[in-house]
Structures are given as structure tokens and as C-alpha cells.
Short mmCIF file of C-alpha atoms and ligand atoms in Angstrom, two decimals:
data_model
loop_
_atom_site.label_atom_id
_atom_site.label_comp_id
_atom_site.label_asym_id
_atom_site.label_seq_id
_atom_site.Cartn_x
_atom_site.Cartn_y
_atom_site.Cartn_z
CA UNK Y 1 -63.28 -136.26 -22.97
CA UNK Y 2 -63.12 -132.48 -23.07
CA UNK Y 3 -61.18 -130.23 -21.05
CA UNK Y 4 -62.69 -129.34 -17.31
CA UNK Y 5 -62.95 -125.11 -17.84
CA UNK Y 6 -62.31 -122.89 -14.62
CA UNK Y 7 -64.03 -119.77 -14.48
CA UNK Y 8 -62.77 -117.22 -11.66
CA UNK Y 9 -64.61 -114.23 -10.76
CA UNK Y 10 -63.19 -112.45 -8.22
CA UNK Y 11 -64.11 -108.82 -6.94
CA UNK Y 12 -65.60 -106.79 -3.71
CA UNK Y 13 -69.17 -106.87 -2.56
CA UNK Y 14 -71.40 -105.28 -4.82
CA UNK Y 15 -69.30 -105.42 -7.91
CA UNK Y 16 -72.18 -107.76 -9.66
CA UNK Y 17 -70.29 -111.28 -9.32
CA UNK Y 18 -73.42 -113.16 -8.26
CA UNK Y 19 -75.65 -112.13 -10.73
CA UNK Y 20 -73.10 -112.26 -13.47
CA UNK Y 21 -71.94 -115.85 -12.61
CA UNK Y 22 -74.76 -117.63 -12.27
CA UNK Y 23 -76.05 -116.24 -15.47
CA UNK Y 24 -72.80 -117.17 -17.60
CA UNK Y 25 -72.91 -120.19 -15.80
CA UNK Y 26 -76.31 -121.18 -17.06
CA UNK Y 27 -75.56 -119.65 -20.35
CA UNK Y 28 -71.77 -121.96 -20.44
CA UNK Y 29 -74.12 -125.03 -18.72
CA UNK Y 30 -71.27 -125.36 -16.26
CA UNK Y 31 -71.59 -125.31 -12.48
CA UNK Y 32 -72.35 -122.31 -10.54
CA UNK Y 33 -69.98 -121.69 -7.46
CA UNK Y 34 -70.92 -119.14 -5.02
CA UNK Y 35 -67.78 -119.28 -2.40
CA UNK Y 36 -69.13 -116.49 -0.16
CA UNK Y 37 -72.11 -118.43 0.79
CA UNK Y 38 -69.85 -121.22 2.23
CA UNK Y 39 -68.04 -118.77 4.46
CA UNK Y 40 -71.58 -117.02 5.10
CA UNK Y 41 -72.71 -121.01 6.17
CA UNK Y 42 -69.93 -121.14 8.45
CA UNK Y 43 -70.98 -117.87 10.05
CA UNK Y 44 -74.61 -118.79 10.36
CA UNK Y 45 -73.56 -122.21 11.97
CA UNK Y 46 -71.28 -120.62 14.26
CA UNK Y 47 -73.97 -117.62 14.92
CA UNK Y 48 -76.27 -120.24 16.29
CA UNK Y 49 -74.20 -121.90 17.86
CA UNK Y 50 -72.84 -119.20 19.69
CA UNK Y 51 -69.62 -119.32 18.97
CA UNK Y 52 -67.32 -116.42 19.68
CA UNK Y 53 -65.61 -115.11 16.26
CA UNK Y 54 -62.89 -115.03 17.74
CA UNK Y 55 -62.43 -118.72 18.80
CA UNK Y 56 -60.62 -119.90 16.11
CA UNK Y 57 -60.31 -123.21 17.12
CA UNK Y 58 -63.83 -123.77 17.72
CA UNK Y 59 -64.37 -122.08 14.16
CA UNK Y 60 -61.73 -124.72 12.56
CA UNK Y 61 -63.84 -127.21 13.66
CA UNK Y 62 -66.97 -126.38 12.28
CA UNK Y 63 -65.10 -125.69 9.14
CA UNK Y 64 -64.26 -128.92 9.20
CA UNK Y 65 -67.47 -130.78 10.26
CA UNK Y 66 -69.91 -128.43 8.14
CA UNK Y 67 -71.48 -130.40 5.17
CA UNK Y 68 -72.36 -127.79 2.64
CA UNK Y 69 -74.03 -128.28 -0.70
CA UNK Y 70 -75.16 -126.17 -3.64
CA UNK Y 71 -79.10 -127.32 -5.36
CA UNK Y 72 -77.99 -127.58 -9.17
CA UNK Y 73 -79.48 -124.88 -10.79
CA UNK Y 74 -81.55 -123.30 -8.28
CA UNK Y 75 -79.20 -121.11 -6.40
CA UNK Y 76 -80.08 -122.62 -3.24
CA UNK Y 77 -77.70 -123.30 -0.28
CA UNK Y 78 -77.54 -126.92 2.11
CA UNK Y 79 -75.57 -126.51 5.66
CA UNK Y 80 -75.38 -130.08 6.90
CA UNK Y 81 -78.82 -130.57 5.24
CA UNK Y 82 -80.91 -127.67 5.81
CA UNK Y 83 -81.90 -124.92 3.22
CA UNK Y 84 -80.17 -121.98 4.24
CA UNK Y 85 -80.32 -120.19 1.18
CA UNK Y 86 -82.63 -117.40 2.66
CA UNK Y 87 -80.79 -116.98 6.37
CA UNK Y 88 -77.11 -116.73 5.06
CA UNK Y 89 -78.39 -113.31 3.32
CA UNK Y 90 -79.08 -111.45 6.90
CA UNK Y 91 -76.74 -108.53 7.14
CA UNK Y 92 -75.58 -109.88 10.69
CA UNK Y 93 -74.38 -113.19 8.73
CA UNK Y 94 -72.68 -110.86 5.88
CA UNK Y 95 -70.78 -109.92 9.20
CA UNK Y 96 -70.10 -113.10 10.63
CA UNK Y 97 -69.06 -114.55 7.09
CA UNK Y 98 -66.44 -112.04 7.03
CA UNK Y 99 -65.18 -112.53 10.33
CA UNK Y 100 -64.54 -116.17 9.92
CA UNK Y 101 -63.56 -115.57 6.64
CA UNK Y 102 -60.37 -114.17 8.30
CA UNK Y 103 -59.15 -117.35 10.07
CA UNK Y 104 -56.65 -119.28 8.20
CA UNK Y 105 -57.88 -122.88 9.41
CA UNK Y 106 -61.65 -121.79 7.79
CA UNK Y 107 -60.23 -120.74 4.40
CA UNK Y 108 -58.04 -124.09 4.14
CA UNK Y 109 -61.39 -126.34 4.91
CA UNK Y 110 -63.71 -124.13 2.25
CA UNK Y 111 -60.16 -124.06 -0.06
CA UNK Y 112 -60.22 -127.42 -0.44
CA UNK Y 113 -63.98 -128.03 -0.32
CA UNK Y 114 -63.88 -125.48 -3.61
CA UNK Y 115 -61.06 -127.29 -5.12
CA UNK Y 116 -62.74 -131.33 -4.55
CA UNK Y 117 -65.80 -129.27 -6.57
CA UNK Y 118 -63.55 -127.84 -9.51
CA UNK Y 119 -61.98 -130.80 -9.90
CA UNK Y 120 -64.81 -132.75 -11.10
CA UNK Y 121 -66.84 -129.97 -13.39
CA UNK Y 122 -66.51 -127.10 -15.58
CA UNK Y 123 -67.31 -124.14 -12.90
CA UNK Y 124 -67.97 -120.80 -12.80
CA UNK Y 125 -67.21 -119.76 -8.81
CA UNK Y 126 -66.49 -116.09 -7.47
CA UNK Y 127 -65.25 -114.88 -4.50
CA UNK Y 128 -62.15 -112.95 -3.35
CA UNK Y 129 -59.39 -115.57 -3.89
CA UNK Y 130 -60.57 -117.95 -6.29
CA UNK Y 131 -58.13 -116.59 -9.36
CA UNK Y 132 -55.24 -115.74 -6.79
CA UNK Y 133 -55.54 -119.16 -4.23
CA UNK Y 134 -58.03 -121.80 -4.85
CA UNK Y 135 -57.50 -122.45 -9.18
CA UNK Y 136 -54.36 -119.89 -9.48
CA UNK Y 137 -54.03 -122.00 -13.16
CA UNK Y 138 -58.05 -121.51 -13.87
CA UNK Y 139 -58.46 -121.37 -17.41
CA UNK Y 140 -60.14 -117.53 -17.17
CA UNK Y 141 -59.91 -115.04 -14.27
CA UNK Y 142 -61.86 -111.91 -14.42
CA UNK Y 143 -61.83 -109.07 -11.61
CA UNK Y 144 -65.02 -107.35 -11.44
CA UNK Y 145 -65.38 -103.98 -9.96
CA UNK Y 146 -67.55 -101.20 -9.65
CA UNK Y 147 -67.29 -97.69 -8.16
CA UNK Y 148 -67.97 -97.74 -4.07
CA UNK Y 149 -71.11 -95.58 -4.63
CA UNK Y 150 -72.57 -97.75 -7.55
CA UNK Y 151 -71.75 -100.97 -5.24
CA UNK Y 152 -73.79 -99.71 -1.80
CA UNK Y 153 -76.34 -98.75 -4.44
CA UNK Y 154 -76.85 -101.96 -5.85
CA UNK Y 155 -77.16 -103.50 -2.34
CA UNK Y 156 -79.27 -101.06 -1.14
CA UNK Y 157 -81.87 -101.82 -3.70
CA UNK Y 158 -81.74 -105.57 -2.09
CA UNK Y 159 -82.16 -104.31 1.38
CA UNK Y 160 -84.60 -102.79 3.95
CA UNK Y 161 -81.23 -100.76 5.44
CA UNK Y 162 -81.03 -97.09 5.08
CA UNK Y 163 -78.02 -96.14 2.54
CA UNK Y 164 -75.55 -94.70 4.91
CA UNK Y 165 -75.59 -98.22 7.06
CA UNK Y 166 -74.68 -99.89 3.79
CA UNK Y 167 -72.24 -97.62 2.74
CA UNK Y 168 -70.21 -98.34 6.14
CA UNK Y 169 -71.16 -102.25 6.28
CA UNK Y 170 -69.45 -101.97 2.82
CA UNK Y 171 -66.41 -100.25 3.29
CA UNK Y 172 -65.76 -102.27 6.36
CA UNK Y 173 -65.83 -105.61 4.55
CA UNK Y 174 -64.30 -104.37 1.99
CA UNK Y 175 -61.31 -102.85 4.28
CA UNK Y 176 -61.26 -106.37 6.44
CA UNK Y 177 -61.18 -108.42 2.97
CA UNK Y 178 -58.54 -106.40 1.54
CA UNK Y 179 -56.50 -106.22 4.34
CA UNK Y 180 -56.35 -109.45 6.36
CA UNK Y 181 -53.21 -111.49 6.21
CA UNK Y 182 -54.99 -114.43 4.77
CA UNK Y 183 -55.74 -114.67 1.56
CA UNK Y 184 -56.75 -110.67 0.86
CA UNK Y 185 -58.87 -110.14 -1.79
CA UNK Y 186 -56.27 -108.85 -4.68
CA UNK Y 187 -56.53 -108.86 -8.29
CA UNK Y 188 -54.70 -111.80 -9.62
CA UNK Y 189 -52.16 -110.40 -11.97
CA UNK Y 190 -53.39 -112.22 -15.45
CA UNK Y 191 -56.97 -111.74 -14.75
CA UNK Y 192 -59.14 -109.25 -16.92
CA UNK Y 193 -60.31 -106.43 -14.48
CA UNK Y 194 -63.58 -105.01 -15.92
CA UNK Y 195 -64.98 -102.10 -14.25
CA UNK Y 196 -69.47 -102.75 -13.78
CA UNK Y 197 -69.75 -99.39 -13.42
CA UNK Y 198 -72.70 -97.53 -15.59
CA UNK Y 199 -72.97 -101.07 -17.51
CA UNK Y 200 -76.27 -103.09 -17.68
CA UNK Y 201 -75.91 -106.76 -16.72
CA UNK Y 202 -76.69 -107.63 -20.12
CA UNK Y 203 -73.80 -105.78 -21.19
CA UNK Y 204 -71.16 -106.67 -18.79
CA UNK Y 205 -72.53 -110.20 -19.73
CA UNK Y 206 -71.54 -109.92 -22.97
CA UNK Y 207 -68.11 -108.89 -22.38
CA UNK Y 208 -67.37 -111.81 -20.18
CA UNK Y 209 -68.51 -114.49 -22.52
CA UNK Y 210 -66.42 -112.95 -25.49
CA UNK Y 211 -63.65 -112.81 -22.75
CA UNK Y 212 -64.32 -116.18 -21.90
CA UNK Y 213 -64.45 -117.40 -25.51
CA UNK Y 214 -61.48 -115.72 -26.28
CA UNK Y 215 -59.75 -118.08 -24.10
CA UNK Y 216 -61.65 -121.52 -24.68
CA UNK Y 217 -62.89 -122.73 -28.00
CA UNK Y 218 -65.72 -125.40 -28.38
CA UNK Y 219 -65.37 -126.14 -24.26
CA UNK Y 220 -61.48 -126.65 -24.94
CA UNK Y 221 -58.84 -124.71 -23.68
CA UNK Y 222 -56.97 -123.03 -26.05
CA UNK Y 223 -53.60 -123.62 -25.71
CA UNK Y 224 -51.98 -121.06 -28.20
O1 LIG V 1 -69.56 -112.51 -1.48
P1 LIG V 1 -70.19 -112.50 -0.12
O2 LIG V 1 -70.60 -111.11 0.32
O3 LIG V 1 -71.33 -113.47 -0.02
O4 LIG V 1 -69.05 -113.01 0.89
C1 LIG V 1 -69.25 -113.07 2.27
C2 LIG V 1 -67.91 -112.84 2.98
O5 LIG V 1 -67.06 -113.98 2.75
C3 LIG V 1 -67.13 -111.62 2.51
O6 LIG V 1 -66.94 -110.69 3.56
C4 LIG V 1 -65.78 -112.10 2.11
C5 LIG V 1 -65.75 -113.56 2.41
N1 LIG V 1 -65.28 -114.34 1.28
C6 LIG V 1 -63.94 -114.68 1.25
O7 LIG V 1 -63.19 -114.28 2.14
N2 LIG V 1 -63.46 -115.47 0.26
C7 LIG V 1 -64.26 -115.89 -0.73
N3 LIG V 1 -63.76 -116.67 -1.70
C8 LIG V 1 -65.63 -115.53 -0.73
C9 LIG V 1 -66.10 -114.74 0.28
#
């Protein structure tokens, strides 16, 4: 039986990880992993449930309870059996995701929910920890990045917010991710930073399958 492969993309909001994932996951045929929707599931749940995000103990426990599934090959999101894919995306949720994101007992329940799904399929997943926490041995790590301007750019094009609100939404997720205790999104050190910036998808594509191939040969980890 070949070798599972471990693709980590890891990288701030707006750097291109969701598009670029999902696509070299279809292209690889290997499972696409998007991490941030599972904290952005939590945040809905908790959202609607009114739960203060600050109540971490309430928070652990619907870390712990929430069922959450991926639809192969469609992109779409399942919390505890409804089709969220649509409601995670509000910008309130992007908030809430972050906030719970920042409670230790949430990251160890979507940790090891990411790590029961990498251990039984070749995956692509991204996030802000995946090379650095949840698959520090994953067979390719790539940090994707992308100048703050080009990043509240590219989100602005997906959103009905004026630019300046995105450009502070931005920076203060990106400021909260890079600076809480937990798990901070850092560049692990033996993963390939490539800088988005002025590229076309197609291109940046490119680069991370030949970066990816590089490292794995017929779905085999090299091991020279
Ligand atoms: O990638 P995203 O914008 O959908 O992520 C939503 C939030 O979840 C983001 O603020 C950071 C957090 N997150 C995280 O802490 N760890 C991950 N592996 C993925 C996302």
C-alpha cells in the first residue's frame, strides 16, 4: 500500500490557502482539509447558542460534542448534520472563529479531530498550525503569504464590506492569530514560504505542485 502524503498549508487570511488547496487537492486526488471552517463551526454553534466567548468551559464542550464533516469534493461544511457551508462565511463568524480559536481546550478537540482525518488519507489541510502542531512530520509544509494590502484586497472582492472595515477585521485576526499563547500562527521552520503576491493562482499553483513533487515521487515519500 502506498505511503499516506501530508500536505500543510499554513499562512494568514487572505494569503490564497483556500483556493490553492482545494485545487492541488483535486489536482493530487487527495482530501481537501479546510481547518478554519471547523473553528468557524464552533463559532457559529456557539453564536447561536449564545455562548459568551469568553466561557471557555462552555466552549470546551461544544468542541467536544460538535460533529463536523467535510462533503467529498464539494467544499461543503456539516455541523452536527446541517449544511453550514454558507453561514460559517459571515464576517461576525470570521470573528467568533477566531475568538474560540484562542482557547486551548477548542484547539486540542479540532487537533485531534484533524489528526483522526490525516491518519486515514492523503490530505491537503491549511490553517495556521497544521505544519507547526497538528502533522509537525507532514511530508510537505508550505507557508503562503501575501502582502497585507494584496490580502484585504482579495477579500474585499468576496465581500459586500467597504475596504477600510476589511483592512482592520484583517489586521486584527491576523494580530490575535499571531499572538495568542496557543498555538500562534508561525512559520514552521522546514516549510517553503512562498510569497502570493502579484502571482496568478495558476502560477502559484504551479509552484506548489513542483514543490510538492519535489518531495514525493509516484504518491511515495521520498526518503533521500
Ligand atoms: O482560515 P479562516 O479565516 O477560515 O480561519 C478562521 C479563524 O480560525 C482564524 O481567525 C484563525 C483560526 N484558525 C486557527 O486558529 N487554526 C487553524 N488551523 C485554522 C484557523
Amino acid at each position: 500500500m502506498s505511503k499516506r502524503i501530508t500536505v500543510a498549508i499554513d499562512g494568514p487570511a487572505g494569503a490564497g490557502k483556500s483556493t490553492l488547496a482545494r485545487r492541488i487537492a483535486d489536482k493530487l486526488g487527495y482530501l481537501y482539509i479546510d481547518t478554519g471552517a471547523m473553528y468557524r463551526a464552533i463559532g457559529l454553534w456557539a453564536v447561536r447558542a449564545n455562548v459568551a466567548l469568553s466561557d471557555m468551559h462552555r466552549l470546551e464542550q461544544l468542541a467536544n460534542e460538535a460533529r463536523i464533516e467535510f462533503v467529498p469534493g464539494s467544499g461543503g461544511v456539516l455541523l452536527n448534520g446541517e449544511d453550514v457551508t454558507e453561514a460559517i462565511r459571515a464576517p461576525e463568524i470570521a470573528e467568533a472563529a477566531s475568538k474560540v480559536s484562542m482557547v486551548p481546550a477548542v484547539r486540542r478537540a479540532m487537533v485531534a479531530k484533524q489528526r483522526e482525518i490525516g491518519e486515514r488519507a492523503s490530505v491537503v489541510m491549511e490553517g495556521r498550525d497544521i505544519g507547526s502542531v497538528v502533522f509537525p512530520d507532514a511530508t510537505v509544509k508550505i507557508f503562503l503569504d501575501a502582502r497585507p494590502e494584496v490580502r484585504v484586497e482579495r477579500r474585499a472582492g468576496e465581500s459586500l464590506l467597504p475596504p477600510e472595515i476589511i483592512a482592520r477585521q484583517i489586521s486584527e485576526r491576523d494580530q490575535r492569530d499571531r499572538t495568542r499563547p496557543e498555538s500562534p500562527l508561525v512559520q514552521a521552520p522546514d516549510a517553503v514560504y512562498v510569497d502570493t503576491t502579484g502571482l496568478s493562482v495558476d502560477d502559484v499553483e504551479a509552484a506548489l505542485l513542483k514543490i510538492i513533487r519535489d518531495r514525493t515521487s509516484n504518491g511515495k515519500e521520498r526518503t533521500q
